[in-house]
Amino acid sequence: MSLAPPPDGRPRILLVDDEPANLQVLRHRLLFARDGARALELARTAPPDLILLDVMMPGMTGYEVCTALKREPATAPVPVIFVTALSDTDDEARGFELGAVDYIAKSISPPIVRARVRTHLALVAAEELRRTRLQIVQCLGAAAEYKDNETGLHVVRMSHYARELALAAGWGARAADELLHAAPMHDVGKIGIPDAILQKPGKLTAEEWDVMRRHPQIGADIIGDHPSGLLRIARSVALTHHEKWDGSGYPHGLAGDAIPQEGRIVAIADVFDALTSVRPYKPAWPLERALDLLRSERGRHFDPDLVDRFETCLPAVLDIQRRWADGS
C-alpha cells in the first residue's frame, strides 16, 4: 500500500493515541493510529513529516515505538513529539534520550500544541530545503565529471581532504561540512569548455589554454551570486581554486589573503589528489614526492600556512585515500 502526499501539499502528520478524544483535541485532519503496531506500519509505508506520539498505549508503549522508529534508516529522521499525560521530569528526560524533539503534557492548551507543531514543521521544511540545495550542487558536480577524464572518486577524496584542512585551519564543523559539499563544484565551469580542448590528449596550445582558463569564471556564472551558505562557498571555490598565493594564477591574478581561504584550501586538496592519483598521462606519485612539491610551492602556488597545516592532517588524509581508492 502506498500513501500519496496530500494534494494541497500540506505536511503529513501521524497522530498516535489510543483515545480518539485526545486526537480530536489536537484538531488535525491527517493520519491516525490507535496503537504502536499500526503507527509503525503507517510510518514505514510512507514516512510522515512529523509524529505526535502518546506514551501509554496498549501493546507497545510510545517509548518502544520511538525506539523502533529511530532504529530504521527510513523513519529515523522523522521528528517525534511525545504528547502524553506523563509529566514527570524523568519521563520527559527519557523521551528526549530516545530521540524525541519535544515533549508536551496533555494538559497544555491546544493553541500552544499547534504552535509547537508549526515550529517543528518549519524546521523540517528548512532541512528539506538544505537537502534539496545539496542535491542540486551534487548533480552539477556530477555533470562536470562527465566532461572530464577524472573519476568521481577524485572529487570525493579532494572534498574530504578540503574538509580536514578547513578543520585544521580553525573552521567550525558546520562550515567545514559546507566546504565538503561545495568542493565537488570546483570544476563545474568545465561544462562550458569544448570537448576538443578539455579531452585533448596532447599539450594545449596557447590559444587553447586561454579558453581553458575561462572555466573558473564560467563555473561562478553557473552557480550565481548568493549572500551566504553552501552556494556562496561553491561559487567562491569554483572561481578561485586556480588562483596562486604569489598572484600568478587565474582568472583574476589574486594574491595572498585576497584569495578566499576556501579557494586556497581546495587548491591544495585538488593538486594533492591529482599528484597522488593515476592519470592517463602519468602514474600516481609517491606520498613523499607529492609532499615535496607542496613544500616547494609554499609561498608561490600555495598558502604557506595551509601547506603546514595540511601536513598535520596526513593521518586523516591517508585514511581518506585508502577508503576511496580508485577501483575500490
mmCIF file of C-alpha atoms in Angstrom:
data_model
loop_
_atom_site.group_PDB
_atom_site.id
_atom_site.type_symbol
_atom_site.label_atom_id
_atom_site.label_comp_id
_atom_site.label_asym_id
_atom_site.label_seq_id
_atom_site.Cartn_x
_atom_site.Cartn_y
_atom_site.Cartn_z
ATOM 1 C CA MET A 1 0.000 0.000 0.000
ATOM 2 C CA SER A 2 1.311 3.441 -0.881
ATOM 3 C CA LEU A 3 0.103 6.682 0.642
ATOM 4 C CA ALA A 4 0.230 9.621 -1.756
ATOM 5 C CA PRO A 5 1.108 13.038 -0.337
ATOM 6 C CA PRO A 6 -1.811 15.372 0.337
ATOM 7 C CA PRO A 7 -2.841 17.063 -2.954
ATOM 8 C CA ASP A 8 -2.634 20.530 -1.382
ATOM 9 C CA GLY A 9 0.985 19.979 -0.349
ATOM 10 C CA ARG A 10 0.249 20.159 3.393
ATOM 11 C CA PRO A 11 2.693 18.322 5.691
ATOM 12 C CA ARG A 12 1.669 14.816 6.709
ATOM 13 C CA ILE A 13 1.385 14.375 10.483
ATOM 14 C CA LEU A 14 0.868 10.978 12.102
ATOM 15 C CA LEU A 15 -1.071 11.124 15.386
ATOM 16 C CA VAL A 16 -0.699 8.055 17.595
ATOM 17 C CA ASP A 17 -3.066 7.793 20.583
ATOM 18 C CA ASP A 18 -5.441 5.090 21.844
ATOM 19 C CA GLU A 19 -8.057 7.677 22.889
ATOM 20 C CA PRO A 20 -9.917 9.276 19.961
ATOM 21 C CA ALA A 21 -10.908 12.210 22.161
ATOM 22 C CA ASN A 22 -7.255 13.073 22.632
ATOM 23 C CA LEU A 23 -6.770 13.106 18.875
ATOM 24 C CA GLN A 24 -9.733 15.441 18.422
ATOM 25 C CA VAL A 25 -8.345 17.886 20.959
ATOM 26 C CA LEU A 26 -5.310 18.303 18.720
ATOM 27 C CA ARG A 27 -7.599 19.307 15.809
ATOM 28 C CA HIS A 28 -5.604 17.789 12.982
ATOM 29 C CA ARG A 29 -7.101 16.023 9.984
ATOM 30 C CA LEU A 30 -4.234 13.786 8.937
ATOM 31 C CA LEU A 31 -3.098 10.206 9.656
ATOM 32 C CA PHE A 32 -4.221 8.415 12.811
ATOM 33 C CA ALA A 33 -3.154 5.273 14.635
ATOM 34 C CA ARG A 34 -4.515 3.928 17.933
ATOM 35 C CA ASP A 35 -1.606 1.604 18.734
ATOM 36 C CA GLY A 36 2.094 1.284 18.177
ATOM 37 C CA ALA A 37 1.962 -1.530 15.646
ATOM 38 C CA ARG A 38 -0.324 0.466 13.346
ATOM 39 C CA ALA A 39 1.825 3.562 13.803
ATOM 40 C CA LEU A 40 4.935 1.675 12.685
ATOM 41 C CA GLU A 41 3.067 0.246 9.705
ATOM 42 C CA LEU A 42 1.969 3.705 8.550
ATOM 43 C CA ALA A 43 5.378 5.274 9.169
ATOM 44 C CA ARG A 44 7.192 2.550 7.236
ATOM 45 C CA THR A 45 4.765 2.718 4.320
ATOM 46 C CA ALA A 46 5.179 6.463 3.816
ATOM 47 C CA PRO A 47 7.246 8.316 6.433
ATOM 48 C CA PRO A 48 5.278 11.365 7.644
ATOM 49 C CA ASP A 49 6.748 14.806 8.206
ATOM 50 C CA LEU A 50 6.052 14.674 11.947
ATOM 51 C CA ILE A 51 4.757 12.161 14.509
ATOM 52 C CA LEU A 52 2.754 13.077 17.612
ATOM 53 C CA LEU A 53 3.072 10.068 19.885
ATOM 54 C CA ASP A 54 1.335 9.083 23.120
ATOM 55 C CA VAL A 55 3.343 7.090 25.664
ATOM 56 C CA MET A 56 0.773 4.942 27.480
ATOM 57 C CA MET A 57 -0.925 2.717 24.894
ATOM 58 C CA PRO A 58 -1.951 -0.949 24.796
ATOM 59 C CA GLY A 59 0.685 -3.298 23.413
ATOM 60 C CA MET A 60 3.731 -1.204 22.583
ATOM 61 C CA THR A 61 4.390 1.912 24.607
ATOM 62 C CA GLY A 62 5.241 5.160 22.878
ATOM 63 C CA TYR A 63 8.816 4.789 24.073
ATOM 64 C CA GLU A 64 9.040 1.406 22.335
ATOM 65 C CA VAL A 65 7.529 2.856 19.162
ATOM 66 C CA CYS A 66 10.028 5.725 19.184
ATOM 67 C CA THR A 67 12.913 3.286 19.677
ATOM 68 C CA ALA A 68 11.729 1.219 16.694
ATOM 69 C CA LEU A 69 11.355 4.334 14.529
ATOM 70 C CA LYS A 70 14.847 5.583 15.319
ATOM 71 C CA ARG A 71 16.328 2.156 14.612
ATOM 72 C CA GLU A 72 15.242 2.140 10.956
ATOM 73 C CA PRO A 73 17.000 4.393 8.392
ATOM 74 C CA ALA A 74 13.756 5.309 6.583
ATOM 75 C CA THR A 75 11.952 6.539 9.695
ATOM 76 C CA ALA A 76 14.851 7.679 11.900
ATOM 77 C CA PRO A 77 14.877 11.260 10.512
ATOM 78 C CA VAL A 78 11.153 11.812 11.214
ATOM 79 C CA PRO A 79 10.734 14.184 14.185
ATOM 80 C CA VAL A 80 8.784 12.681 17.097
ATOM 81 C CA ILE A 81 6.889 14.757 19.669
ATOM 82 C CA PHE A 82 5.597 12.939 22.707
ATOM 83 C CA VAL A 83 2.125 14.167 23.711
ATOM 84 C CA THR A 84 1.294 12.406 26.948
ATOM 85 C CA ALA A 85 -0.286 12.627 30.370
ATOM 86 C CA LEU A 86 3.070 11.622 31.884
ATOM 87 C CA SER A 87 4.529 14.917 33.039
ATOM 88 C CA ASP A 88 7.256 13.751 35.406
ATOM 89 C CA THR A 89 10.734 15.136 34.706
ATOM 90 C CA ASP A 90 12.185 11.630 34.416
ATOM 91 C CA ASP A 91 9.560 10.694 31.804
ATOM 92 C CA GLU A 92 10.396 13.810 29.801
ATOM 93 C CA ALA A 93 14.126 13.114 30.025
ATOM 94 C CA ARG A 94 13.588 9.563 28.790
ATOM 95 C CA GLY A 95 11.629 10.862 25.797
ATOM 96 C CA PHE A 96 14.472 13.137 24.758
ATOM 97 C CA GLU A 97 17.036 10.374 25.315
ATOM 98 C CA LEU A 98 15.119 8.206 22.841
ATOM 99 C CA GLY A 99 15.401 10.913 20.165
ATOM 100 C CA ALA A 100 12.202 12.963 20.513
ATOM 101 C CA VAL A 101 12.405 16.635 19.507
ATOM 102 C CA ASP A 102 9.754 17.779 22.014
ATOM 103 C CA TYR A 103 7.675 16.539 24.944
ATOM 104 C CA ILE A 104 4.220 18.006 25.566
ATOM 105 C CA ALA A 105 1.936 17.305 28.529
ATOM 106 C CA LYS A 106 -1.693 16.789 27.512
ATOM 107 C CA SER A 107 -2.857 19.435 29.946
ATOM 108 C CA ILE A 108 -1.297 22.090 27.726
ATOM 109 C CA SER A 109 -3.710 24.188 25.651
ATOM 110 C CA PRO A 110 -4.379 23.210 22.000
ATOM 111 C CA PRO A 111 -3.126 26.585 20.619
ATOM 112 C CA ILE A 112 0.250 26.006 22.288
ATOM 113 C CA VAL A 113 0.391 22.454 20.908
ATOM 114 C CA ARG A 114 -0.355 23.773 17.420
ATOM 115 C CA ALA A 115 2.299 26.477 17.759
ATOM 116 C CA ARG A 116 4.953 23.963 18.769
ATOM 117 C CA VAL A 117 3.921 21.639 15.938
ATOM 118 C CA ARG A 118 4.244 24.533 13.468
ATOM 119 C CA THR A 119 7.725 25.278 14.809
ATOM 120 C CA HIS A 120 8.916 21.734 14.232
ATOM 121 C CA LEU A 121 7.310 21.559 10.793
ATOM 122 C CA ALA A 122 9.173 24.756 9.881
ATOM 123 C CA LEU A 123 12.422 23.065 10.944
ATOM 124 C CA VAL A 124 11.521 20.059 8.781
ATOM 125 C CA ALA A 125 10.920 22.369 5.809
ATOM 126 C CA ALA A 126 14.230 24.138 6.368
ATOM 127 C CA GLU A 127 16.092 20.831 6.493
ATOM 128 C CA GLU A 128 14.378 19.660 3.307
ATOM 129 C CA LEU A 129 15.406 22.883 1.564
ATOM 130 C CA ARG A 130 19.003 22.339 2.704
ATOM 131 C CA ARG A 131 18.964 18.772 1.376
ATOM 132 C CA THR A 132 17.497 19.915 -1.940
ATOM 133 C CA ARG A 133 20.192 22.553 -2.388
ATOM 134 C CA LEU A 134 22.849 19.973 -1.562
ATOM 135 C CA GLN A 135 21.411 17.572 -4.150
ATOM 136 C CA ILE A 136 21.483 20.310 -6.791
ATOM 137 C CA VAL A 137 25.133 21.043 -6.015
ATOM 138 C CA GLN A 138 25.981 17.341 -6.199
ATOM 139 C CA CYS A 139 24.167 16.940 -9.523
ATOM 140 C CA LEU A 140 26.040 19.875 -11.056
ATOM 141 C CA GLY A 141 29.311 18.488 -9.752
ATOM 142 C CA ALA A 142 28.500 15.121 -11.347
ATOM 143 C CA ALA A 143 27.675 16.860 -14.638
ATOM 144 C CA ALA A 144 31.154 18.399 -14.681
ATOM 145 C CA GLU A 145 32.728 14.953 -14.163
ATOM 146 C CA TYR A 146 31.109 13.703 -17.390
ATOM 147 C CA LYS A 147 33.057 16.367 -19.257
ATOM 148 C CA ASP A 148 36.430 15.485 -17.785
ATOM 149 C CA ASN A 149 38.688 12.455 -17.630
ATOM 150 C CA GLU A 150 38.821 12.407 -13.837
ATOM 151 C CA THR A 151 36.964 9.839 -11.758
ATOM 152 C CA GLY A 152 34.213 10.682 -9.317
ATOM 153 C CA LEU A 153 36.442 9.309 -6.571
ATOM 154 C CA HIS A 154 38.860 12.181 -7.177
ATOM 155 C CA VAL A 155 36.052 14.572 -6.297
ATOM 156 C CA VAL A 156 35.165 12.568 -3.193
ATOM 157 C CA ARG A 157 38.746 12.415 -1.960
ATOM 158 C CA MET A 158 39.670 16.032 -2.575
ATOM 159 C CA SER A 159 36.420 17.194 -0.944
ATOM 160 C CA HIS A 160 37.244 15.230 2.203
ATOM 161 C CA TYR A 161 40.827 16.497 2.151
ATOM 162 C CA ALA A 162 39.429 20.026 1.964
ATOM 163 C CA ARG A 163 37.213 19.391 4.977
ATOM 164 C CA GLU A 164 40.123 18.091 7.047
ATOM 165 C CA LEU A 165 42.291 21.046 6.087
ATOM 166 C CA ALA A 166 39.496 23.500 6.903
ATOM 167 C CA LEU A 167 39.176 21.984 10.373
ATOM 168 C CA ALA A 168 42.942 22.228 10.843
ATOM 169 C CA ALA A 169 42.744 25.890 9.805
ATOM 170 C CA GLY A 170 40.237 26.589 12.573
ATOM 171 C CA TRP A 171 36.921 26.271 10.763
ATOM 172 C CA GLY A 172 33.940 25.025 12.764
ATOM 173 C CA ALA A 173 32.449 21.629 11.962
ATOM 174 C CA ARG A 174 29.398 23.063 10.207
ATOM 175 C CA ALA A 175 31.431 25.374 7.967
ATOM 176 C CA ALA A 176 33.882 22.563 7.167
ATOM 177 C CA ASP A 177 30.950 20.330 6.198
ATOM 178 C CA GLU A 178 29.659 23.044 3.868
ATOM 179 C CA LEU A 179 33.061 23.139 2.195
ATOM 180 C CA LEU A 180 32.994 19.340 1.910
ATOM 181 C CA HIS A 181 29.727 19.597 -0.007
ATOM 182 C CA ALA A 182 30.728 22.662 -2.043
ATOM 183 C CA ALA A 183 34.147 21.408 -3.180
ATOM 184 C CA PRO A 184 32.735 18.987 -5.818
ATOM 185 C CA MET A 185 31.602 22.096 -7.703
ATOM 186 C CA HIS A 186 35.159 23.395 -8.139
ATOM 187 C CA ASP A 187 35.365 22.432 -11.827
ATOM 188 C CA VAL A 188 31.714 22.830 -12.813
ATOM 189 C CA GLY A 189 32.789 25.513 -15.282
ATOM 190 C CA LYS A 190 34.375 22.823 -17.461
ATOM 191 C CA ILE A 191 30.847 22.195 -18.699
ATOM 192 C CA GLY A 192 31.414 25.292 -20.839
ATOM 193 C CA ILE A 193 34.774 24.193 -22.284
ATOM 194 C CA PRO A 194 34.723 22.481 -25.717
ATOM 195 C CA ASP A 195 35.430 18.746 -25.602
ATOM 196 C CA ALA A 196 38.173 19.143 -28.206
ATOM 197 C CA ILE A 197 40.139 21.171 -25.647
ATOM 198 C CA LEU A 198 39.061 19.509 -22.423
ATOM 199 C CA GLN A 199 39.770 15.982 -23.647
ATOM 200 C CA LYS A 200 42.738 16.694 -25.872
ATOM 201 C CA PRO A 201 45.377 14.005 -25.231
ATOM 202 C CA GLY A 202 48.340 16.215 -26.057
ATOM 203 C CA LYS A 203 49.625 19.565 -24.901
ATOM 204 C CA LEU A 204 47.298 22.547 -25.252
ATOM 205 C CA THR A 205 48.259 25.475 -27.463
ATOM 206 C CA ALA A 206 48.425 28.984 -26.013
ATOM 207 C CA GLU A 207 45.043 29.763 -27.552
ATOM 208 C CA GLU A 208 43.524 26.591 -26.082
ATOM 209 C CA TRP A 209 44.916 27.464 -22.656
ATOM 210 C CA ASP A 210 43.232 30.843 -22.895
ATOM 211 C CA VAL A 211 39.931 29.033 -23.379
ATOM 212 C CA MET A 212 40.638 26.529 -20.591
ATOM 213 C CA ARG A 213 41.393 29.339 -18.141
ATOM 214 C CA ARG A 214 37.851 30.602 -18.559
ATOM 215 C CA HIS A 215 36.345 27.661 -16.667
ATOM 216 C CA PRO A 216 36.558 29.234 -13.176
ATOM 217 C CA GLN A 217 34.541 32.250 -14.298
ATOM 218 C CA ILE A 218 32.103 30.018 -16.188
ATOM 219 C CA GLY A 219 31.632 27.947 -13.030
ATOM 220 C CA ALA A 220 30.994 31.061 -10.944
ATOM 221 C CA ASP A 221 28.441 32.255 -13.500
ATOM 222 C CA ILE A 222 26.665 28.876 -13.481
ATOM 223 C CA ILE A 223 26.373 28.851 -9.689
ATOM 224 C CA GLY A 224 25.402 32.528 -9.443
ATOM 225 C CA ASP A 225 25.657 35.055 -6.632
ATOM 226 C CA HIS A 226 24.415 34.016 -3.187
ATOM 227 C CA PRO A 227 24.796 36.001 0.032
ATOM 228 C CA SER A 228 25.548 33.049 2.296
ATOM 229 C CA GLY A 229 25.599 29.294 2.738
ATOM 230 C CA LEU A 230 26.619 26.380 0.580
ATOM 231 C CA LEU A 231 26.174 28.008 -2.817
ATOM 232 C CA ARG A 232 28.175 31.071 -1.799
ATOM 233 C CA ILE A 233 31.112 28.840 -0.857
ATOM 234 C CA ALA A 234 30.646 26.743 -4.008
ATOM 235 C CA ARG A 235 30.845 29.844 -6.204
ATOM 236 C CA SER A 236 33.929 31.108 -4.393
ATOM 237 C CA VAL A 237 35.670 27.734 -4.738
ATOM 238 C CA ALA A 238 34.816 27.465 -8.433
ATOM 239 C CA LEU A 239 36.118 30.979 -9.104
ATOM 240 C CA THR A 240 39.316 30.986 -7.019
ATOM 241 C CA HIS A 241 40.781 27.474 -6.780
ATOM 242 C CA HIS A 242 43.251 28.235 -9.606
ATOM 243 C CA GLU A 243 44.497 31.477 -8.066
ATOM 244 C CA LYS A 244 48.038 31.302 -6.644
ATOM 245 C CA TRP A 245 49.499 32.769 -3.474
ATOM 246 C CA ASP A 246 52.066 34.798 -5.465
ATOM 247 C CA GLY A 247 49.459 36.277 -7.809
ATOM 248 C CA SER A 248 50.396 34.242 -10.886
ATOM 249 C CA GLY A 249 47.173 32.235 -11.009
ATOM 250 C CA TYR A 250 43.904 32.770 -12.868
ATOM 251 C CA PRO A 251 41.317 34.050 -13.674
ATOM 252 C CA HIS A 252 41.973 37.328 -11.806
ATOM 253 C CA GLY A 253 45.573 37.112 -10.589
ATOM 254 C CA LEU A 254 44.618 37.407 -6.928
ATOM 255 C CA ALA A 255 47.434 37.076 -4.393
ATOM 256 C CA GLY A 256 47.834 36.153 -0.731
ATOM 257 C CA ASP A 257 44.899 36.784 1.570
ATOM 258 C CA ALA A 258 42.966 38.372 -1.291
ATOM 259 C CA ILE A 259 42.233 34.790 -2.339
ATOM 260 C CA PRO A 260 39.334 33.492 -0.206
ATOM 261 C CA GLN A 261 40.551 30.821 2.184
ATOM 262 C CA GLU A 262 38.141 28.225 0.766
ATOM 263 C CA GLY A 263 39.825 28.650 -2.626
ATOM 264 C CA ARG A 264 43.292 28.289 -1.088
ATOM 265 C CA ILE A 265 42.193 25.153 0.764
ATOM 266 C CA VAL A 266 40.669 23.489 -2.295
ATOM 267 C CA ALA A 267 43.753 24.358 -4.376
ATOM 268 C CA ILE A 268 45.906 22.220 -2.070
ATOM 269 C CA ALA A 269 43.371 19.392 -1.816
ATOM 270 C CA ASP A 270 42.835 19.298 -5.598
ATOM 271 C CA VAL A 271 46.522 19.329 -6.539
ATOM 272 C CA PHE A 272 47.484 16.781 -3.884
ATOM 273 C CA ASP A 273 44.914 14.291 -5.110
ATOM 274 C CA ALA A 274 45.862 14.883 -8.748
ATOM 275 C CA LEU A 275 49.507 14.196 -7.911
ATOM 276 C CA THR A 276 48.831 11.025 -5.915
ATOM 277 C CA SER A 277 46.331 9.557 -8.407
ATOM 278 C CA VAL A 278 46.837 7.745 -11.693
ATOM 279 C CA ARG A 279 46.097 9.870 -14.745
ATOM 280 C CA PRO A 280 46.184 8.889 -18.444
ATOM 281 C CA TYR A 281 49.375 10.948 -18.779
ATOM 282 C CA LYS A 282 51.184 9.859 -15.570
ATOM 283 C CA PRO A 283 51.381 7.277 -12.767
ATOM 284 C CA ALA A 284 50.444 8.149 -9.196
ATOM 285 C CA TRP A 285 53.226 9.952 -7.358
ATOM 286 C CA PRO A 286 54.507 8.516 -4.063
ATOM 287 C CA LEU A 287 53.405 10.422 -0.981
ATOM 288 C CA GLU A 288 56.793 11.992 -0.245
ATOM 289 C CA ARG A 289 57.197 13.269 -3.790
ATOM 290 C CA ALA A 290 53.768 14.910 -3.645
ATOM 291 C CA LEU A 291 54.542 16.465 -0.261
ATOM 292 C CA ASP A 292 57.880 17.735 -1.562
ATOM 293 C CA LEU A 293 56.051 19.561 -4.354
ATOM 294 C CA LEU A 294 53.614 21.149 -1.908
ATOM 295 C CA ARG A 295 56.551 22.266 0.242
ATOM 296 C CA SER A 296 58.451 23.670 -2.732
ATOM 297 C CA GLU A 297 55.375 25.675 -3.736
ATOM 298 C CA ARG A 298 54.849 27.213 -0.284
ATOM 299 C CA GLY A 299 54.544 30.937 -0.791
ATOM 300 C CA ARG A 300 54.312 30.597 -4.561
ATOM 301 C CA HIS A 301 51.364 28.435 -5.583
ATOM 302 C CA PHE A 302 50.037 27.671 -2.110
ATOM 303 C CA ASP A 303 49.321 29.486 1.138
ATOM 304 C CA PRO A 304 52.365 28.525 3.250
ATOM 305 C CA ASP A 305 50.410 28.261 6.488
ATOM 306 C CA LEU A 306 47.883 25.915 4.889
ATOM 307 C CA VAL A 307 50.644 23.694 3.498
ATOM 308 C CA ASP A 308 51.980 23.294 7.033
ATOM 309 C CA ARG A 309 48.513 22.561 8.384
ATOM 310 C CA PHE A 310 47.899 20.035 5.613
ATOM 311 C CA GLU A 311 50.883 18.041 6.844
ATOM 312 C CA THR A 312 49.332 17.855 10.303
ATOM 313 C CA CYS A 313 46.258 16.265 8.657
ATOM 314 C CA LEU A 314 48.214 13.453 6.999
ATOM 315 C CA PRO A 315 46.815 10.590 9.133
ATOM 316 C CA ALA A 316 43.251 11.599 8.188
ATOM 317 C CA VAL A 317 44.287 12.278 4.567
ATOM 318 C CA LEU A 318 45.840 8.835 4.185
ATOM 319 C CA ASP A 319 42.753 7.222 5.717
ATOM 320 C CA ILE A 320 40.573 9.033 3.168
ATOM 321 C CA GLN A 321 42.935 7.954 0.397
ATOM 322 C CA ARG A 322 42.613 4.303 1.432
ATOM 323 C CA ARG A 323 38.859 4.468 1.912
ATOM 324 C CA TRP A 324 38.153 5.906 -1.545
ATOM 325 C CA ALA A 325 40.952 4.429 -3.597
ATOM 326 C CA ASP A 326 40.310 4.220 -7.338
ATOM 327 C CA GLY A 327 38.896 0.841 -8.242
ATOM 328 C CA SER A 328 37.567 0.221 -4.715
#
